[in-house]
């Protein structure tokens, strides 16, 4: 375990990048959804930075994972809560680390079971590369190429820190 | 070795609440809590058991239990087949094992079994193929574990922790698989005090060994309880010498509004259904503000989703 990164600055960078993206695409007052667990921590802070009016949604994608037959039910699964109408909404999906893209695919599937959103954007704190699906972030604070035998994790909830370790 | 668990201690079959570790019982309740959110979505499904086949094997009729199992499996995206065996092969003299082998040849992943004989679900679980899970939906007088867990779920939603709770189970304990499963689940979850209230003729011998306090007088037994669980009185028991008339039973053991008032003011009233109004419970109590009887039915779906997905998760990919 090494290279602890300061997260507060990254959150600020991400908020700026996301604000620019939202402006460029003419999206006003989107709904925000954080993916459990790290994505919710990032989304809570982003939500404050951007001063969004709709309450923050949280998603636990355990029931939508593509590896259920190998790993079974996540013992720590929490209920998903989307306290707003998804139908026709512009949505910012937030996660801590973008890696294979499988989590985002599962999250999109779950969101569509709530309704048909207008647009979905993806904001991530870190894009570490090694994608396995055609998925990309619309806003990102830190891009790095990590080999598959290393992992980057967000520890929290208070304070947040990024940790790189060999898996 | 517990037939219900795999080598990692995960739920593989769900046959009884007896002897299951507290963490596992709690995991079932927590998972059910997550599934209860599924009905809030416009698509009331999760893709967890997509491509799996669940067979409801009902050797004994039960519309509601079968329906909630079917609904639970469908909300998990499984394919469901309902087999009403009492009207088909059993009459033709096919043995239970024959039936099982034939159904397995159809590549099912899970059997939900309801049978009039105690131990039927265990028997099927012992003989099932490695990748197949068995859920007990009621066997004889022995166990009805998903009913007990949906009751635990309902209690936890209203009361939170189990430790401080005093719970009374009232009625025909002797013939009730529901009561047996409830008692094991309550003790497994660390409930403060479990009482059973019944006439001597409707109590099993040495019922105290199950870890309960026995009351023959309902007015004493209901005093200061947090939860009142009424059991359905099987009317055929009247035919035997076990009971006096229905009206006499109601007078001595029926739940009236006056008796509910003996419990704590915020006590909840439960019943596994269907209720015999005027026999074990007054209509006004069954429909009253303290009754959670319909919530129990709703909660049955999320709890059955939890049990099915946990058991199927443990069996993993079939070879």
XYZ file of C-alpha atoms in Angstrom:
486
model
C 0.000 0.000 0.000
C 1.465 3.363 -0.947
C 0.997 6.756 -2.601
C -1.818 8.288 -0.605
C -3.442 10.992 -2.714
C -5.167 14.052 -1.264
C -8.809 13.736 -2.278
C -10.243 17.178 -1.456
C -8.381 18.803 -4.344
C -9.498 16.043 -6.727
C -13.141 16.558 -5.735
C -12.784 20.267 -6.492
C -11.225 19.469 -9.884
C -14.045 17.029 -10.604
C -16.682 19.594 -9.638
C -15.093 22.102 -12.044
C -14.834 19.567 -14.866
C -18.428 18.495 -14.342
C -19.718 22.083 -14.226
C -17.969 22.782 -17.549
C -19.443 19.642 -19.115
C -22.958 20.458 -17.887
C -22.657 23.986 -19.278
C -21.320 22.783 -22.606
C -24.239 20.375 -22.942
C -26.776 22.857 -21.648
C -27.910 20.717 -18.706
C -29.460 22.657 -15.824
C -30.119 21.130 -12.425
C -29.573 17.451 -13.166
C -30.325 14.645 -10.711
C -27.236 13.022 -9.200
C -26.814 9.328 -8.339
C -23.865 7.884 -6.408
C -22.921 4.214 -6.654
C -22.320 2.457 -3.326
C -20.027 2.838 -1.534
C -17.212 5.060 -2.752
C -19.346 6.683 -5.434
C -21.818 7.865 -2.786
C -19.022 9.513 -0.789
C -17.824 11.378 -3.887
C -21.385 12.227 -4.952
C -22.272 13.689 -1.524
C -19.387 16.154 -1.866
C -20.041 16.914 -5.532
C -23.723 17.461 -4.803
C -22.765 20.107 -2.203
C -20.198 21.766 -4.494
C -22.718 22.086 -7.315
C -25.611 23.073 -5.023
C -28.069 20.768 -6.783
C -31.712 21.078 -5.769
C -32.891 17.466 -6.153
C -31.926 15.126 -3.298
C -29.031 12.765 -3.974
C -29.884 9.263 -5.197
C -27.906 6.184 -4.191
C -27.572 2.954 -6.096
C -26.441 -0.468 -4.910
C -25.853 -2.462 -8.062
C -25.373 -5.819 -6.297
C -28.562 -7.267 -7.802
C -27.439 -6.231 -11.303
C -23.876 -7.540 -11.289
C -22.786 -9.890 -14.071
C -20.795 -12.154 -11.723
C -23.656 -13.299 -9.464
C -23.206 -16.943 -10.459
C -19.583 -16.791 -9.324
C -19.774 -14.709 -6.157
C -23.407 -14.934 -4.991
C -25.251 -12.176 -3.184
C -23.157 -9.384 -1.728
C -23.635 -9.789 2.045
C -23.590 -6.011 2.562
C -26.108 -4.971 -0.052
C -28.098 -1.812 0.757
C -31.379 -0.658 -0.737
C -31.133 1.639 -3.747
C -32.863 4.972 -3.230
C -33.757 7.269 -6.101
C -35.854 9.993 -4.455
C -36.924 11.564 -7.762
C -38.663 10.600 -10.982
C -36.098 9.102 -13.400
C -38.349 9.377 -16.460
C -37.140 12.152 -18.778
C -34.498 13.372 -16.289
C -30.900 14.413 -16.941
C -28.767 12.325 -14.604
C -25.164 12.512 -13.435
C -23.952 9.088 -12.374
C -21.011 9.243 -9.952
C -18.467 6.599 -9.024
C -15.080 6.709 -7.352
C -12.981 4.601 -9.731
C -13.707 3.712 -13.359
C -12.014 0.419 -14.232
C -13.566 -2.381 -16.334
C -16.835 -0.515 -16.882
C -18.946 -3.420 -15.599
C -20.219 -1.504 -12.572
C -21.409 1.327 -14.820
C -23.165 -1.118 -17.149
C -24.972 -2.630 -14.143
C -25.863 0.848 -12.833
C -27.300 1.874 -16.217
C -29.410 -1.281 -16.297
C -30.746 -0.550 -12.830
C -31.487 3.121 -13.613
C -33.489 2.083 -16.677
C -35.639 -0.165 -14.482
C -36.784 3.008 -12.713
C -37.655 4.836 -15.919
C -36.231 6.207 -19.172
C -33.841 9.057 -18.405
C -33.217 11.849 -20.892
C -29.421 11.876 -20.666
C -26.975 10.098 -18.358
C -23.501 11.512 -17.763
C -20.702 9.764 -15.924
C -18.459 11.557 -13.430
C -15.598 9.674 -11.768
C -12.832 10.664 -9.422
C -10.268 8.370 -11.060
C -10.120 6.692 -14.472
C -7.514 3.961 -14.126
C -7.870 2.475 -17.617
C -8.124 -1.279 -18.448
C -11.700 -0.988 -19.720
C -13.546 -4.162 -20.750
C -16.665 -2.436 -22.099
C -17.227 0.602 -24.371
C -17.829 3.063 -21.505
C -16.180 6.461 -20.929
C -16.383 9.204 -18.293
C -17.799 12.645 -19.168
C -15.944 14.241 -16.264
C -12.879 12.893 -14.463
C -10.400 14.356 -11.974
C -7.473 11.986 -12.408
C -6.465 9.699 -15.260
C -3.809 7.047 -14.751
C -2.863 3.717 -16.300
C -2.634 1.063 -13.631
C -1.649 -2.534 -14.442
C -4.351 -5.127 -13.650
C -2.377 -6.503 -10.688
C -2.665 -3.177 -8.897
C -5.821 -1.640 -7.529
C -6.766 1.857 -6.508
C -9.303 2.247 -3.724
C -11.114 5.130 -2.120
C -11.147 4.820 1.665
C -13.683 6.741 3.718
C -16.116 8.066 4.623
C -14.192 10.617 6.730
C -11.647 11.663 5.620
C -11.447 10.337 2.074
C -8.117 9.005 0.847
C -6.995 7.201 -2.288
C -4.801 4.162 -1.862
C -2.922 2.185 -4.481
C -2.056 -1.403 -3.597
C -1.128 -4.592 -5.374
C -4.164 -6.874 -5.538
C -22.918 -31.034 9.359
C -25.878 -28.853 8.490
C -27.480 -29.924 5.229
C -28.607 -26.335 4.682
C -25.126 -24.835 4.447
C -22.324 -25.237 1.922
C -18.681 -25.726 2.881
C -18.266 -21.949 3.327
C -21.237 -21.724 5.715
C -23.446 -20.081 3.093
C -27.107 -20.921 2.656
C -27.485 -23.709 0.074
C -30.949 -25.050 0.947
C -33.494 -23.406 3.229
C -35.254 -26.167 5.115
C -35.590 -24.996 8.704
C -34.782 -22.019 10.909
C -33.437 -24.438 13.526
C -29.721 -24.321 14.110
C -28.964 -21.523 11.666
C -26.386 -19.036 12.941
C -27.634 -15.608 13.903
C -25.502 -13.904 11.231
C -27.210 -15.937 8.527
C -30.709 -15.175 9.849
C -29.757 -11.498 9.966
C -28.317 -11.677 6.454
C -31.645 -13.012 5.175
C -33.472 -10.096 6.816
C -30.962 -7.517 5.518
C -31.101 -8.897 1.984
C -34.909 -8.871 2.115
C -34.757 -5.224 3.182
C -32.840 -4.413 -0.004
C -35.295 -6.361 -2.148
C -38.248 -4.527 -0.643
C -37.155 -1.499 -2.708
C -37.692 -3.390 -5.967
C -41.445 -2.749 -5.941
C -40.716 0.996 -5.992
C -39.311 0.746 -9.518
C -41.357 0.911 -12.685
C -39.814 -2.427 -13.705
C -40.473 -4.497 -10.590
C -37.680 -6.945 -11.295
C -33.983 -7.494 -10.800
C -32.019 -9.671 -13.237
C -30.350 -11.789 -10.531
C -31.815 -15.196 -11.441
C -32.203 -14.571 -15.155
C -32.022 -17.853 -17.018
C -32.633 -19.976 -13.897
C -35.652 -22.206 -13.502
C -37.599 -22.515 -10.258
C -40.108 -25.291 -9.817
C -42.863 -24.932 -7.256
C -43.580 -28.479 -6.109
C -46.788 -28.391 -4.130
C -47.881 -31.774 -2.826
C -50.295 -29.895 -0.578
C -52.480 -27.053 -1.809
C -51.673 -23.509 -0.707
C -52.623 -20.734 -3.047
C -51.084 -17.855 -1.155
C -47.717 -19.384 -0.313
C -47.359 -20.661 -3.878
C -48.319 -17.285 -5.301
C -45.804 -15.354 -3.209
C -43.040 -17.824 -4.105
C -43.985 -17.466 -7.756
C -44.013 -13.693 -7.545
C -40.677 -13.679 -5.700
C -39.053 -15.891 -8.344
C -40.457 -13.760 -11.155
C -39.214 -10.532 -9.554
C -35.773 -12.169 -9.571
C -36.290 -12.817 -13.324
C -36.323 -16.613 -12.943
C -38.632 -18.816 -14.979
C -41.231 -20.482 -12.790
C -43.134 -23.700 -13.228
C -45.935 -24.644 -10.852
C -46.471 -28.347 -10.293
C -49.527 -29.398 -8.383
C -48.411 -32.917 -7.585
C -51.373 -33.915 -5.470
C -53.418 -34.036 -8.646
C -50.896 -35.724 -10.939
C -48.177 -38.317 -10.454
C -48.692 -38.989 -6.753
C -52.044 -40.493 -7.598
C -50.385 -42.669 -10.212
C -48.133 -44.150 -7.540
C -44.891 -42.472 -8.553
C -42.488 -42.262 -5.602
C -41.057 -38.969 -4.388
C -37.631 -39.950 -5.670
C -39.035 -40.860 -9.107
C -40.750 -37.506 -9.289
C -37.538 -35.735 -8.276
C -35.400 -37.524 -10.886
C -37.905 -36.734 -13.605
C -38.051 -33.072 -12.688
C -34.265 -32.849 -12.434
C -34.043 -34.230 -15.936
C -35.847 -31.052 -16.968
C -32.841 -29.005 -15.736
C -34.364 -27.071 -12.867
C -32.170 -25.028 -10.550
C -34.439 -24.826 -7.526
C -37.294 -26.738 -5.992
C -39.760 -25.020 -3.692
C -41.398 -27.874 -1.842
C -44.632 -28.022 0.141
C -45.533 -31.445 1.463
C -47.852 -32.914 4.073
C -45.128 -35.161 5.491
C -42.537 -33.840 7.937
C -39.059 -34.143 6.448
C -40.112 -34.204 2.787
C -38.030 -31.140 1.841
C -35.004 -32.572 3.702
C -35.404 -35.800 1.790
C -35.419 -33.974 -1.538
C -32.448 -31.807 -0.510
C -30.439 -34.908 0.437
C -31.081 -36.478 -2.939
C -30.931 -33.376 -5.137
C -28.160 -32.889 -7.688
C -25.195 -30.727 -6.584
C -26.320 -27.567 -8.387
C -29.915 -27.709 -7.196
C -31.287 -25.792 -4.186
C -34.332 -26.778 -2.170
C -36.575 -24.374 -0.272
C -39.025 -25.756 2.261
C -42.441 -24.142 1.796
C -43.940 -26.165 4.657
C -43.533 -29.845 5.591
C -46.046 -31.609 7.805
C -45.873 -30.360 11.371
C -42.168 -29.764 11.092
C -41.192 -26.399 9.608
C -42.270 -23.450 7.494
C -39.087 -21.394 7.555
C -39.934 -18.684 4.993
C -43.155 -17.887 6.884
C -41.117 -17.580 10.081
C -38.569 -15.294 8.397
C -41.216 -12.995 6.949
C -42.629 -12.762 10.463
C -39.156 -11.893 11.796
C -38.827 -9.287 9.050
C -42.194 -7.760 9.997
C -41.265 -7.715 13.694
C -37.890 -6.098 13.003
C -39.473 -3.413 10.836
C -41.826 -2.426 13.639
C -39.685 -3.075 16.694
C -36.021 -2.888 15.664
C -33.803 -5.053 17.852
C -34.994 -8.469 19.075
C -33.227 -8.500 22.485
C -35.698 -6.359 24.452
C -38.799 -7.981 22.952
C -41.398 -10.149 24.619
C -43.313 -12.191 22.057
C -46.389 -14.376 22.596
C -47.429 -17.139 20.183
C -51.048 -18.129 20.776
C -52.978 -21.188 19.639
C -52.411 -24.651 18.257
C -48.655 -24.996 18.854
C -48.859 -28.799 18.662
C -49.802 -29.002 14.995
C -48.125 -25.793 13.853
C -44.995 -25.877 11.688
C -45.200 -22.096 11.634
C -44.912 -21.878 15.430
C -41.939 -24.247 15.515
C -40.068 -22.258 12.876
C -40.926 -18.970 14.594
C -39.642 -20.195 17.950
C -36.315 -21.318 16.446
C -35.947 -18.080 14.499
C -36.789 -15.878 17.498
C -34.324 -17.726 19.721
C -31.714 -17.674 16.950
C -32.089 -13.910 16.646
C -31.809 -13.425 20.398
C -35.382 -12.408 21.257
C -35.761 -11.507 24.933
C -38.676 -13.767 25.849
C -40.795 -16.130 23.768
C -44.099 -17.228 25.290
C -46.478 -19.857 24.035
C -50.115 -19.656 25.069
C -52.365 -22.681 24.489
C -54.511 -25.307 26.141
C -52.546 -28.362 27.288
C -54.063 -30.459 24.523
C -52.533 -28.196 21.843
C -48.987 -28.077 23.243
C -46.234 -30.544 22.338
C -44.659 -32.507 25.192
C -41.677 -30.758 26.735
C -42.340 -27.619 24.755
C -40.173 -25.755 27.300
C -37.144 -27.475 25.769
C -37.614 -25.278 22.710
C -36.750 -22.283 24.897
C -40.181 -20.833 25.574
C -42.295 -19.909 28.604
C -45.636 -21.690 28.739
C -48.935 -20.027 29.665
C -52.274 -21.804 29.798
C -54.097 -18.560 30.582
C -54.118 -16.080 27.712
C -54.861 -13.073 29.932
C -51.683 -13.728 31.915
C -49.624 -14.608 28.882
C -50.433 -11.460 26.908
C -49.468 -9.104 29.717
C -46.865 -6.550 28.555
C -45.903 -8.339 25.347
C -44.575 -6.387 22.337
C -45.772 -8.839 19.714
C -48.842 -11.113 19.599
C -48.676 -13.915 17.039
C -51.964 -15.752 16.568
C -51.974 -19.172 14.919
C -54.665 -20.474 12.641
C -56.891 -23.054 14.313
C -57.237 -26.023 12.006
C -60.945 -26.709 12.138
C -60.442 -30.440 11.647
C -58.950 -30.536 15.166
C -62.458 -29.967 16.440
C -63.415 -33.367 15.131
C -60.900 -35.032 17.443
C -61.232 -34.767 21.191
C -58.624 -31.996 21.391
C -60.993 -29.064 21.596
C -64.403 -27.988 22.765
C -66.572 -25.947 20.408
C -65.367 -22.957 18.336
C -67.223 -20.526 20.550
C -65.719 -22.079 23.659
C -62.257 -21.859 22.086
C -62.794 -18.206 21.257
C -63.977 -17.509 24.811
C -60.818 -19.049 26.291
C -58.124 -18.359 23.686
C -59.541 -15.969 21.091
C -57.915 -12.567 20.608
C -60.411 -9.844 21.462
C -59.814 -6.093 21.678
C -59.922 -6.355 25.498
C -57.148 -8.940 25.412
C -55.017 -6.888 22.989
C -55.209 -4.107 25.596
C -53.355 -6.356 28.068
C -50.252 -6.189 25.867
C -48.085 -3.088 25.529
C -49.959 -0.144 23.976
C -47.788 -0.311 20.847
C -47.936 -4.102 20.518
C -48.444 -5.498 17.010
C -50.869 -8.314 16.146
C -49.738 -10.942 13.626
C -51.328 -13.974 12.000
C -49.924 -16.227 9.249
C -53.347 -16.328 7.597
C -55.891 -17.178 6.537
C -57.670 -16.055 9.695
C -60.708 -17.768 11.200
C -62.548 -14.679 12.347
C -64.532 -15.304 15.485
C -62.565 -18.485 16.231
C -59.001 -17.461 17.097
C -59.260 -13.742 16.379
C -61.985 -11.115 16.476
C -62.664 -9.462 13.091
C -62.166 -6.000 14.620
C -58.695 -7.002 15.859
C -57.653 -8.647 12.584
C -58.561 -5.415 10.757
C -57.624 -3.098 13.626
C -54.869 -0.476 13.898
C -52.438 -2.837 15.651
C -52.809 -5.579 13.039
C -49.906 -6.070 10.600
C -51.432 -9.147 8.959
C -51.496 -7.738 5.414
C -47.969 -6.352 5.785
C -46.863 -9.899 6.546
C -48.194 -10.970 3.152
C -46.373 -8.126 1.377
C -43.136 -8.831 3.255
C -43.336 -12.480 2.250
C -42.292 -11.578 -1.277
C -39.083 -9.721 -0.350
C -38.126 -12.396 2.192
C -38.642 -15.197 -0.345
C -36.584 -13.248 -2.894
C -33.793 -13.029 -0.313
C -33.853 -16.730 0.524
C -33.987 -17.782 -3.135
C -31.146 -15.526 -4.242
C -28.929 -16.420 -1.281
C -29.424 -20.149 -1.872
C -28.893 -19.867 -5.635
C -25.835 -17.678 -5.113
C -24.253 -20.390 -2.983
C -24.836 -23.155 -5.514
C -22.955 -21.112 -8.100
C -22.521 -22.096 -11.714
C -23.674 -25.524 -12.712
C -21.109 -27.733 -14.370
